[in-house]
Short mmCIF file of C-alpha atoms and ligand atoms in Angstrom, two decimals:
data_model
loop_
_atom_site.label_atom_id
_atom_site.label_comp_id
_atom_site.label_asym_id
_atom_site.label_seq_id
_atom_site.Cartn_x
_atom_site.Cartn_y
_atom_site.Cartn_z
CA MET E 1 100.61 106.14 95.21
CA PHE E 2 96.81 106.19 95.45
CA SER E 3 95.52 108.33 98.29
CA ALA E 4 92.56 107.85 100.60
CA ASN E 5 92.68 111.54 101.53
CA HIS E 6 91.63 113.38 98.42
CA LYS E 7 89.58 112.73 95.31
CA GLN E 8 91.61 111.65 92.33
CA LEU E 9 90.69 111.17 88.69
CA ALA E 10 92.29 108.46 86.56
CA ILE E 11 91.83 108.25 82.80
CA LEU E 12 92.02 104.82 81.19
CA ILE E 13 93.44 104.44 77.70
CA ASP E 14 93.07 101.02 76.10
CA PRO E 15 95.95 100.60 73.61
CA HIS E 16 93.93 98.03 71.71
CA LYS E 17 91.30 100.69 70.93
CA ALA E 18 93.55 103.74 70.78
CA SER E 19 92.50 105.72 67.72
CA ASN E 20 92.72 109.16 66.21
CA GLN E 21 90.61 110.35 69.12
CA MET E 22 93.56 109.66 71.40
CA ALA E 23 95.42 112.70 70.03
CA ASN E 24 92.42 114.91 70.86
CA LEU E 25 92.16 113.43 74.33
CA LEU E 26 95.89 113.82 75.00
CA SER E 27 95.83 117.49 74.08
CA LEU E 28 93.06 118.01 76.66
CA LEU E 29 94.91 115.96 79.29
CA LYS E 30 98.05 118.00 78.66
CA ARG E 31 96.20 121.24 79.41
CA GLN E 32 94.40 119.96 82.52
CA PRO E 33 96.17 116.81 83.71
CA PRO E 34 94.29 114.10 85.62
CA HIS E 35 96.00 112.46 88.61
CA TYR E 36 96.87 109.27 86.71
CA ILE E 37 96.64 107.72 83.29
CA LEU E 38 95.98 103.98 83.26
CA VAL E 39 96.95 101.95 80.21
CA GLY E 40 95.54 98.50 79.57
CA GLY E 41 92.56 96.42 78.54
CA SER E 42 91.34 92.92 77.93
CA MET E 43 93.17 92.31 74.66
CA VAL E 44 96.91 91.94 74.08
CA THR E 45 98.29 94.39 71.55
CA ASP E 46 101.78 95.21 70.31
CA THR E 47 101.15 98.93 70.73
CA THR E 48 101.18 99.16 74.54
CA THR E 49 104.73 100.53 74.79
CA SER E 50 104.32 103.01 71.93
CA VAL E 51 101.01 104.25 73.38
CA ILE E 52 102.67 104.77 76.77
CA GLU E 53 105.57 106.61 75.14
CA THR E 54 103.18 108.86 73.23
CA ILE E 55 101.30 109.65 76.43
CA LYS E 56 104.48 110.38 78.36
CA GLU E 57 105.76 112.72 75.65
CA GLN E 58 102.68 114.86 76.14
CA VAL E 59 101.35 114.55 79.68
CA SER E 60 103.38 114.71 82.89
CA VAL E 61 101.40 112.44 85.21
CA PRO E 62 102.12 108.90 86.41
CA VAL E 63 101.26 106.34 83.73
CA LEU E 64 100.19 103.10 85.37
CA LEU E 65 99.93 99.76 83.63
CA PHE E 66 96.48 98.27 84.14
CA PRO E 67 97.05 94.93 82.44
CA GLY E 68 94.49 92.38 81.40
CA SER E 69 97.26 89.77 81.44
CA ALA E 70 101.00 89.27 81.93
CA ALA E 71 101.51 89.72 78.19
CA GLN E 72 100.66 93.41 78.53
CA PHE E 73 103.70 94.19 80.66
CA SER E 74 105.65 97.20 79.42
CA PRO E 75 108.78 98.69 80.99
CA ALA E 76 107.77 102.11 79.65
CA ALA E 77 105.17 102.63 82.41
CA ASP E 78 105.89 104.35 85.72
CA ALA E 79 104.32 101.59 87.81
CA LEU E 80 102.33 98.39 87.48
CA MET E 81 98.93 97.85 89.04
CA TYR E 82 99.41 94.27 90.19
CA LEU E 83 95.80 93.16 90.04
CA SER E 84 94.47 90.19 91.97
CA LEU E 85 90.95 89.36 90.79
CA ILE E 86 89.68 88.70 94.32
CA SER E 87 86.00 88.59 93.39
CA GLY E 88 86.75 85.53 91.24
CA ARG E 89 87.96 82.03 91.91
CA ASN E 90 90.19 81.64 88.89
CA PRO E 91 93.74 80.92 90.12
CA ASP E 92 95.20 82.25 86.89
CA TYR E 93 94.11 85.79 87.87
CA LEU E 94 94.95 85.31 91.54
CA ILE E 95 98.56 84.11 91.06
CA GLY E 96 99.19 82.59 87.61
CA GLN E 97 99.57 85.82 85.60
CA HIS E 98 101.68 87.27 88.41
CA VAL E 99 104.17 84.40 88.23
CA GLN E 100 104.40 84.89 84.47
CA SER E 101 105.24 88.60 84.80
CA SER E 102 107.26 88.82 88.03
CA LEU E 103 110.71 88.27 86.49
CA GLN E 104 110.04 91.10 84.03
CA VAL E 105 108.99 93.31 86.93
CA TYR E 106 112.22 92.40 88.73
CA LYS E 107 114.40 92.90 85.67
CA HIS E 108 113.03 96.39 85.04
CA ASN E 109 112.81 97.31 88.73
CA MET E 110 109.21 98.33 88.06
CA PRO E 111 107.31 99.71 91.04
CA VAL E 112 104.20 97.61 91.75
CA ILE E 113 100.95 98.58 93.41
CA PRO E 114 99.12 95.47 94.66
CA VAL E 115 95.40 96.03 93.96
CA GLY E 116 92.48 93.83 95.00
CA TYR E 117 90.35 93.91 91.87
CA MET E 118 86.64 93.21 92.29
CA LEU E 119 84.26 92.76 89.42
CA VAL E 120 80.72 93.85 90.18
CA GLU E 121 77.70 92.74 88.14
CA SER E 122 76.82 95.60 85.80
CA GLY E 123 73.74 94.63 83.81
CA SER E 124 75.29 92.51 81.08
CA LEU E 125 78.26 90.24 80.42
CA THR E 126 81.43 92.36 80.29
CA SER E 127 84.68 91.61 78.45
CA VAL E 128 86.64 91.22 81.68
CA GLN E 129 84.08 88.78 83.05
CA TYR E 130 84.11 86.75 79.86
CA ILE E 131 87.89 86.75 79.43
CA SER E 132 88.67 86.07 83.10
CA ASN E 133 86.02 83.36 83.32
CA THR E 134 84.91 84.59 86.74
CA GLN E 135 81.62 85.56 88.28
CA PRO E 136 81.13 89.15 89.44
CA VAL E 137 79.80 90.12 92.86
CA PRO E 138 75.97 90.42 92.57
CA ARG E 139 75.04 94.11 92.56
CA THR E 140 72.63 93.76 95.48
CA LYS E 141 75.10 91.93 97.74
CA ASN E 142 76.91 94.71 99.58
CA ASP E 143 77.82 92.30 102.37
CA ILE E 144 79.75 90.07 99.94
CA ALA E 145 81.45 93.13 98.47
CA VAL E 146 82.50 94.33 101.93
CA ALA E 147 83.74 90.88 102.98
CA THR E 148 85.73 90.50 99.75
CA ALA E 149 87.29 93.96 100.01
CA LEU E 150 88.25 93.37 103.66
CA ALA E 151 89.82 90.03 102.78
CA GLY E 152 91.85 91.83 100.12
CA GLN E 153 92.97 94.46 102.61
CA TYR E 154 93.97 91.82 105.17
CA LEU E 155 95.93 89.99 102.47
CA GLY E 156 98.01 93.13 101.98
CA GLN E 157 96.52 94.82 98.93
CA LYS E 158 97.32 98.53 98.79
CA ALA E 159 94.01 99.52 97.18
CA ILE E 160 90.67 97.96 96.29
CA TYR E 161 89.18 98.49 92.82
CA LEU E 162 85.40 98.12 92.44
CA GLU E 163 84.98 97.48 88.72
CA GLY E 164 81.82 97.39 86.66
CA GLY E 165 83.86 96.54 83.53
CA SER E 166 84.81 98.82 80.68
CA GLY E 167 81.74 100.21 78.98
CA ALA E 168 79.51 98.69 81.66
CA GLN E 169 75.80 99.21 81.20
CA LEU E 170 75.42 100.15 84.88
CA PRO E 171 78.11 101.61 87.15
CA VAL E 172 78.92 100.11 90.55
CA PRO E 173 75.94 100.80 92.89
CA LEU E 174 76.51 103.85 95.11
CA SER E 175 75.38 101.97 98.22
CA MET E 176 78.05 99.34 97.55
CA ILE E 177 80.75 102.03 97.23
CA THR E 178 79.63 103.53 100.55
CA ALA E 179 79.49 100.17 102.33
CA VAL E 180 82.93 99.09 101.13
CA LYS E 181 84.52 102.48 101.84
CA ALA E 182 83.18 102.42 105.42
CA HIS E 183 85.17 99.26 106.14
CA LEU E 184 88.47 100.03 104.41
CA SER E 185 91.58 101.87 105.52
CA ILE E 186 93.20 101.59 102.06
CA PRO E 187 92.16 103.69 99.02
CA LEU E 188 89.07 102.71 97.06
CA ILE E 189 89.13 102.91 93.26
CA VAL E 190 85.85 102.80 91.33
CA GLY E 191 85.32 102.46 87.60
CA GLY E 192 83.28 101.01 84.79
CA GLY E 193 80.30 102.60 83.04
CA ILE E 194 80.80 106.09 84.50
CA LYS E 195 79.73 108.28 81.60
CA THR E 196 78.85 111.74 82.95
CA PRO E 197 80.23 114.38 85.35
CA ASP E 198 77.20 113.72 87.61
CA ALA E 199 77.91 109.99 87.74
CA MET E 200 81.55 110.74 88.57
CA ALA E 201 80.51 113.16 91.33
CA ASP E 202 78.07 110.57 92.72
CA ALA E 203 80.83 107.92 92.90
CA PHE E 204 83.15 110.34 94.72
CA ARG E 205 80.42 111.42 97.14
CA ALA E 206 79.57 107.78 97.84
CA GLY E 207 83.16 107.17 98.94
CA ALA E 208 85.43 106.57 95.94
CA ASP E 209 88.95 107.94 96.40
CA VAL E 210 89.85 107.39 92.75
CA VAL E 211 87.38 107.31 89.85
CA VAL E 212 88.49 105.71 86.58
CA ILE E 213 86.93 106.80 83.29
CA GLY E 214 87.78 105.35 79.91
CA ASN E 215 85.26 104.29 77.34
CA VAL E 216 83.15 107.43 77.15
CA LEU E 217 86.26 109.53 76.40
CA GLU E 218 87.16 107.32 73.46
CA GLU E 219 83.82 108.32 71.96
CA ASN E 220 83.79 111.92 73.18
CA PRO E 221 87.18 113.31 74.32
CA ALA E 222 85.66 116.78 74.83
CA LEU E 223 83.76 115.46 77.85
CA TYR E 224 87.08 115.40 79.72
CA THR E 225 87.01 119.16 80.31
CA GLN E 226 83.60 118.87 81.98
CA LEU E 227 84.83 116.01 84.17
CA PHE E 228 87.90 117.97 85.21
CA GLU E 229 85.91 121.09 86.02
CA ARG E 230 83.35 119.10 87.99
CA LEU E 231 86.10 117.44 90.03
CA ALA E 232 87.39 120.87 91.05
CA LEU E 233 83.98 121.68 92.55
CA LEU E 234 83.80 118.58 94.76
C1 1GP P 1 87.48 99.85 83.08
O1 1GP P 1 86.95 100.93 85.11
C2 1GP P 1 87.50 101.13 83.86
O2 1GP P 1 88.37 98.95 83.57
C3 1GP P 1 86.84 102.23 83.11
O3 1GP P 1 85.58 101.86 82.64
O4 1GP P 1 85.76 102.31 80.22
O5 1GP P 1 83.51 102.08 81.30
O6 1GP P 1 84.90 104.09 81.74
P1 1GP P 1 84.90 102.63 81.40
#
C-alpha cells in the first residue's frame, strides 16, 4: 500500500477530536484528495465508525485505521495499520493489543499493514508516550533509530513510522529521517508536529516517503490547500 517510490501525503483525523472543522477539511480533501486518510488517536471513542463512514461518503481515497488500541477497531476502514511500538518495551503494544484485535480482523477479512512504529522524543511528554508507558528514542540518537528501524524491517514490518506524537512541539529531526531512510528498503512514514508546508517539504527531502499531518488541520483546515500545492512542486 505505502510506496517507497513517490512522495505521499496522509491526513490524520482523530475521531475523538473530530469537530465542525472536519466538514471544512473534508470539503477540501474532496477537491484535492491526499493519498490516504488515517483515522485514530490515543483515546477510545464510539464515533470511529461514523467518522470513517462520513469520510468515505465524501473522499475517494483509502481510509486506514491508525488505532491507539484494539478497542478502536472498525470494520468500516479499508485497511488496518497494525502498529508494533518497536521503540518501546511494553509488551502490550508489541503483541497484547494485536491478540485482542486479531479475531475481529479475521472476521471482517480486514487487510492489515504491519508497521514498525517508533516514537521519537519531541520536546515534551506526548499523549502516545504517556498512554503507551514507553520511552521515545532520544532525538540525538540516530544510531538507535537506525538500529530500531532495521530490526523492525528484519522482523517483517512493511513500513516504519517515525513519530513525534500528535501535536509534538518538535518534529522528528531531519538528520534522523535521512539516517533511517538510508538503511531501509521498506517505506518510511514520518509524522508528528509538522505544521507548515516548509516543514512537510523538509521531511520529504530528508527521506520521508509518506508524511502524516493531523493536528494543525484541526485548527486550520485551510492550510491543507497549501500543503497539497507544495507537494505538487516537490
Ligand atoms: C500523529 O503523526 C501524526 O500520530 C500526526 O501528527 O497531529 O502533530 O500532525 P500531528
